[in-house]
Tab-separated table of C-alpha atoms in Angstrom:
chain	number	residue	atom	x	y	z
A	1	GLY	CA	6.805	10.502	-13.909
A	2	ASN	CA	3.621	9.762	-12.057
A	3	SER	CA	3.380	10.956	-8.491
A	4	VAL	CA	0.973	11.564	-5.638
A	5	THR	CA	1.162	14.401	-3.130
A	6	GLN	CA	-0.953	14.417	-0.015
A	7	MET	CA	-1.127	16.807	2.885
A	8	GLU	CA	1.336	16.207	5.641
A	9	GLY	CA	0.101	15.165	8.998
A	10	PRO	CA	-0.479	14.494	11.639
A	11	VAL	CA	-4.060	15.671	11.615
A	12	THR	CA	-5.747	15.792	15.023
A	13	LEU	CA	-9.505	16.229	15.258
A	14	SER	CA	-12.182	15.939	17.872
A	15	GLU	CA	-14.873	13.325	17.465
A	16	GLU	CA	-17.680	14.387	15.091
A	17	ALA	CA	-15.474	16.977	13.356
A	18	PHE	CA	-15.339	17.294	9.565
A	19	LEU	CA	-12.342	15.712	7.881
A	20	THR	CA	-10.569	16.671	4.689
A	21	ILE	CA	-7.284	15.134	3.583
A	22	ASN	CA	-5.970	16.690	0.402
A	23	CYS	CA	-4.481	14.632	-2.401
A	24	THR	CA	-3.232	15.803	-5.783
A	25	TYR	CA	-1.604	13.775	-8.485
A	26	THR	CA	0.585	14.016	-11.554
A	27	ALA	CA	0.048	11.420	-14.223
A	28	THR	CA	-0.011	10.843	-17.921
A	29	GLY	CA	-3.157	9.386	-19.340
A	30	TYR	CA	-6.150	8.567	-17.188
A	31	PRO	CA	-5.162	6.932	-13.912
A	32	SER	CA	-7.426	5.223	-11.439
A	33	LEU	CA	-7.322	6.785	-7.979
A	34	PHE	CA	-7.516	5.108	-4.588
A	35	TRP	CA	-7.584	5.776	-0.890
A	36	TYR	CA	-6.125	3.101	1.364
A	37	VAL	CA	-6.267	3.082	5.174
A	38	GLN	CA	-3.764	1.547	7.575
A	39	TYR	CA	-4.868	0.966	11.160
A	40	PRO	CA	-2.135	0.739	13.803
A	41	GLY	CA	0.036	-2.342	13.416
A	42	GLU	CA	-1.816	-3.616	10.363
A	43	GLY	CA	-1.499	-3.743	6.596
A	44	LEU	CA	-3.358	-1.475	4.216
A	45	GLN	CA	-7.020	-1.822	3.304
A	46	LEU	CA	-8.675	-0.387	0.237
A	47	LEU	CA	-11.082	2.306	1.438
A	48	LEU	CA	-12.493	3.626	-1.826
A	49	LYS	CA	-11.645	4.143	-5.457
A	50	ALA	CA	-12.582	6.084	-8.591
A	51	THR	CA	-11.705	5.075	-12.101
A	52	LYS	CA	-12.660	8.087	-14.218
A	53	ALA	CA	-13.184	11.816	-14.025
A	54	ASP	CA	-16.108	12.997	-11.873
A	55	ASP	CA	-16.518	9.553	-10.304
A	56	LYS	CA	-17.186	9.647	-6.574
A	57	GLY	CA	-15.886	6.798	-4.466
A	58	SER	CA	-17.494	6.226	-1.084
A	59	ASN	CA	-17.256	3.779	1.804
A	60	LYS	CA	-17.845	3.849	5.578
A	61	GLY	CA	-18.905	7.504	5.442
A	62	PHE	CA	-15.768	8.560	3.566
A	63	GLU	CA	-15.949	9.936	0.059
A	64	ALA	CA	-13.652	11.355	-2.595
A	65	THR	CA	-14.342	12.779	-6.048
A	66	TYR	CA	-12.000	12.374	-9.011
A	67	ARG	CA	-11.381	15.932	-10.240
A	68	LYS	CA	-9.446	15.892	-13.490
A	69	GLU	CA	-9.449	19.679	-13.876
A	70	THR	CA	-7.630	20.128	-10.569
A	71	THR	CA	-5.885	16.713	-10.598
A	72	SER	CA	-7.215	16.071	-7.114
A	73	PHE	CA	-8.858	13.312	-5.113
A	74	HIS	CA	-9.482	14.785	-1.662
A	75	LEU	CA	-10.806	12.497	1.061
A	76	GLU	CA	-13.716	13.772	3.181
A	77	LYS	CA	-15.860	12.567	6.021
A	78	GLY	CA	-18.610	14.565	7.635
A	79	SER	CA	-18.240	13.292	11.194
A	80	VAL	CA	-15.149	11.368	12.278
A	81	GLN	CA	-15.025	8.800	15.053
A	82	VAL	CA	-12.212	7.686	17.328
A	83	SER	CA	-12.128	4.431	15.367
A	84	ASP	CA	-11.138	6.373	12.238
A	85	SER	CA	-7.710	7.047	13.728
A	86	ALA	CA	-5.290	5.600	11.192
A	87	VAL	CA	-2.894	6.509	8.419
A	88	TYR	CA	-4.541	7.308	5.091
A	89	PHE	CA	-2.756	6.817	1.779
A	90	CYS	CA	-3.755	8.267	-1.552
A	91	ALA	CA	-2.618	6.204	-4.545
A	92	LEU	CA	-2.871	6.073	-8.298
A	93	SER	CA	-2.589	3.386	-10.879
A	94	ASP	CA	-1.500	4.272	-14.349
A	95	ARG	CA	-3.732	2.364	-16.713
A	96	GLY	CA	-0.950	2.374	-19.230
A	97	GLY	CA	1.142	0.181	-16.998
A	98	SER	CA	0.929	-3.546	-17.433
A	99	GLN	CA	1.689	-4.563	-13.915
A	100	GLY	CA	-0.961	-2.798	-11.891
A	101	ASN	CA	1.604	-0.995	-9.812
A	102	LEU	CA	0.294	1.492	-7.341
A	103	ILE	CA	2.050	4.773	-6.670
A	104	PHE	CA	1.417	5.897	-3.114
A	105	GLY	CA	1.541	9.222	-1.392
A	106	LYS	CA	3.484	9.439	1.852
A	107	GLY	CA	0.443	8.979	4.032
A	108	THR	CA	-1.429	11.253	6.425
A	109	LYS	CA	-1.836	10.212	10.031
A	110	LEU	CA	-5.224	11.023	11.521
A	111	SER	CA	-5.819	11.049	15.276
A	112	VAL	CA	-9.370	11.513	16.518
A	113	LYS	CA	-9.819	12.472	20.167
A	114	PRO	CA	-12.978	11.706	22.145
B	1	ASP	CA	-11.275	-17.196	5.798
B	2	GLY	CA	-9.476	-15.956	2.695
B	3	GLY	CA	-6.592	-13.599	3.093
B	4	ILE	CA	-2.886	-12.914	3.093
B	5	THR	CA	-0.627	-14.179	5.827
B	6	GLN	CA	2.770	-12.766	6.635
B	7	SER	CA	4.981	-14.267	9.254
B	8	PRO	CA	6.469	-13.483	11.610
B	9	LYS	CA	5.062	-10.125	12.682
B	10	TYR	CA	8.388	-9.059	14.184
B	11	LEU	CA	11.794	-10.289	13.067
B	12	PHE	CA	15.235	-9.484	14.396
B	13	ARG	CA	18.468	-10.311	12.626
B	14	LYS	CA	22.111	-9.509	12.980
B	15	GLU	CA	23.809	-7.358	10.395
B	16	GLY	CA	25.249	-9.397	7.532
B	17	GLN	CA	22.687	-12.189	7.719
B	18	ASN	CA	20.207	-12.989	4.992
B	19	VAL	CA	16.598	-13.284	6.142
B	20	THR	CA	13.489	-14.556	4.349
B	21	LEU	CA	10.038	-13.095	4.928
B	22	SER	CA	7.046	-15.283	4.290
B	23	CYS	CA	3.916	-14.303	2.342
B	24	GLU	CA	1.062	-16.725	1.677
B	25	GLN	CA	-2.348	-16.059	0.155
B	26	ASN	CA	-5.405	-18.257	-0.316
B	27	LEU	CA	-7.341	-15.796	-2.436
B	28	ASN	CA	-6.424	-17.522	-5.703
B	29	HIS	CA	-4.826	-14.292	-6.924
B	30	ASP	CA	-2.275	-14.460	-9.712
B	31	ALA	CA	-0.425	-11.237	-8.937
B	32	MET	CA	1.587	-10.626	-5.789
B	33	TYR	CA	3.703	-7.715	-4.618
B	34	TRP	CA	6.252	-6.748	-1.989
B	35	TYR	CA	6.445	-3.205	-0.617
B	36	ARG	CA	8.721	-1.556	1.865
B	37	GLN	CA	7.319	1.085	4.207
B	38	ASP	CA	9.534	3.597	5.984
B	39	PRO	CA	8.305	6.385	8.258
B	40	GLY	CA	7.221	9.423	6.285
B	41	GLN	CA	7.957	7.798	2.929
B	42	GLY	CA	4.856	5.853	2.091
B	43	LEU	CA	5.198	2.526	0.316
B	44	ARG	CA	7.799	1.618	-2.267
B	45	LEU	CA	7.588	-1.382	-4.555
B	46	ILE	CA	10.374	-3.953	-4.228
B	47	TYR	CA	9.292	-6.825	-6.494
B	48	TYR	CA	6.110	-8.060	-8.090
B	49	SER	CA	4.969	-11.236	-9.773
B	50	GLN	CA	2.073	-11.551	-12.173
B	51	ILE	CA	2.224	-15.311	-12.513
B	52	VAL	CA	3.983	-18.358	-11.138
B	53	ASN	CA	7.671	-18.631	-12.060
B	54	ASP	CA	7.813	-15.015	-13.184
B	55	PHE	CA	8.681	-11.840	-11.299
B	56	GLN	CA	9.856	-8.319	-12.023
B	57	LYS	CA	11.923	-5.742	-10.178
B	58	GLY	CA	10.155	-2.783	-8.698
B	59	ASP	CA	11.594	0.580	-7.787
B	60	ILE	CA	13.950	-0.549	-5.011
B	61	ALA	CA	14.924	-4.152	-5.807
B	62	GLU	CA	18.627	-3.860	-4.974
B	63	GLY	CA	19.584	-6.075	-2.052
B	64	TYR	CA	16.406	-8.167	-2.262
B	65	SER	CA	15.452	-11.387	-4.017
B	66	VAL	CA	12.185	-13.284	-4.483
B	67	SER	CA	10.851	-16.554	-5.827
B	68	ARG	CA	7.418	-17.591	-7.055
B	69	GLU	CA	7.336	-21.379	-7.235
B	70	LYS	CA	3.718	-21.637	-6.142
B	71	LYS	CA	0.728	-19.410	-6.794
B	72	GLU	CA	0.047	-19.095	-3.078
B	73	SER	CA	3.530	-18.125	-1.967
B	74	PHE	CA	5.861	-15.204	-2.681
B	75	PRO	CA	8.760	-15.140	-0.188
B	76	LEU	CA	11.118	-12.180	-0.004
B	77	THR	CA	14.777	-12.551	0.966
B	78	VAL	CA	16.532	-9.529	2.383
B	79	THR	CA	20.192	-10.092	1.644
B	80	SER	CA	23.264	-8.720	3.347
B	81	ALA	CA	23.694	-6.440	0.321
B	82	GLN	CA	20.684	-4.374	1.394
B	83	LYS	CA	22.269	-1.351	3.023
B	84	ASN	CA	19.384	-0.313	5.241
B	85	PRO	CA	17.097	-3.306	5.765
B	86	THR	CA	15.297	-2.191	8.922
B	87	ALA	CA	11.744	-1.417	7.790
B	88	PHE	CA	8.138	-2.588	7.700
B	89	TYR	CA	7.537	-5.010	4.808
B	90	LEU	CA	4.116	-5.458	3.278
B	91	CYS	CA	2.995	-8.175	0.906
B	92	ALA	CA	-0.042	-7.744	-1.324
B	93	SER	CA	-1.970	-9.587	-3.995
B	94	SER	CA	-4.561	-8.603	-6.560
B	95	PRO	CA	-7.363	-10.429	-8.356
B	96	PRO	CA	-7.357	-11.118	-12.082
B	97	GLY	CA	-8.338	-8.079	-14.116
B	98	ARG	CA	-8.138	-5.765	-11.097
B	99	ALA	CA	-4.431	-5.384	-10.627
B	100	SER	CA	-4.729	-2.070	-8.800
B	101	GLU	CA	-7.144	-3.305	-6.131
B	102	GLN	CA	-4.559	-4.833	-3.910
B	103	PHE	CA	-5.170	-6.805	-0.749
B	104	PHE	CA	-2.468	-6.392	1.856
B	105	GLY	CA	-1.113	-8.676	4.526
B	106	PRO	CA	-0.521	-7.476	8.103
B	107	GLY	CA	3.180	-6.843	7.475
B	108	THR	CA	6.473	-7.921	8.996
B	109	ARG	CA	8.615	-5.478	10.911
B	110	LEU	CA	12.263	-6.354	10.349
B	111	THR	CA	14.911	-4.949	12.646
B	112	VAL	CA	18.563	-5.515	11.871
B	113	LEU	CA	20.780	-5.148	14.900
């Protein structure tokens, strides 16, 4: 079945450091890929998405490229801020499904220190 | 302001009691979803509804029930049959034609004592 694997956290960085959170997926067909972010005590927010191979999603300085050859969708940011501290979830949607269900990874907690 | 409202933010119940979690949206979305979030396990789908008066079981529906009598509302009942109900519950909705771009509510943390 479809699944998402993302690097385990927590990840602790200093402000202005480079961030990479790895995400790989297993899916039949051609899924859409997403990164969601959850700030402390809140629900999830869509951060960025990519719907086909080689697409690059970007938002708020974060970016991720849909790599079909490596089945990956790694999240990157060049210079993190304290306000980026949150849990980040990689997710996929199987276009073959009729219900739009998302399959989530387990989440990676990011802590950014000043 | 359009959005999804879940209430209450924290809920405590005694073991053996049913409890209903509220989810309301004013985004005019047809599809709504309920997820359960446990530490280190990500989100798991409980139930979803694509239209009023229709809903489908997700991956972990046992011990839960839902109703969808109005487009705006999708309440979740955690029954006494749910063996481990203490968790963070998230409601979401999605716009027509973009079922995977889900908008989430702030969540309800349920603790069963």
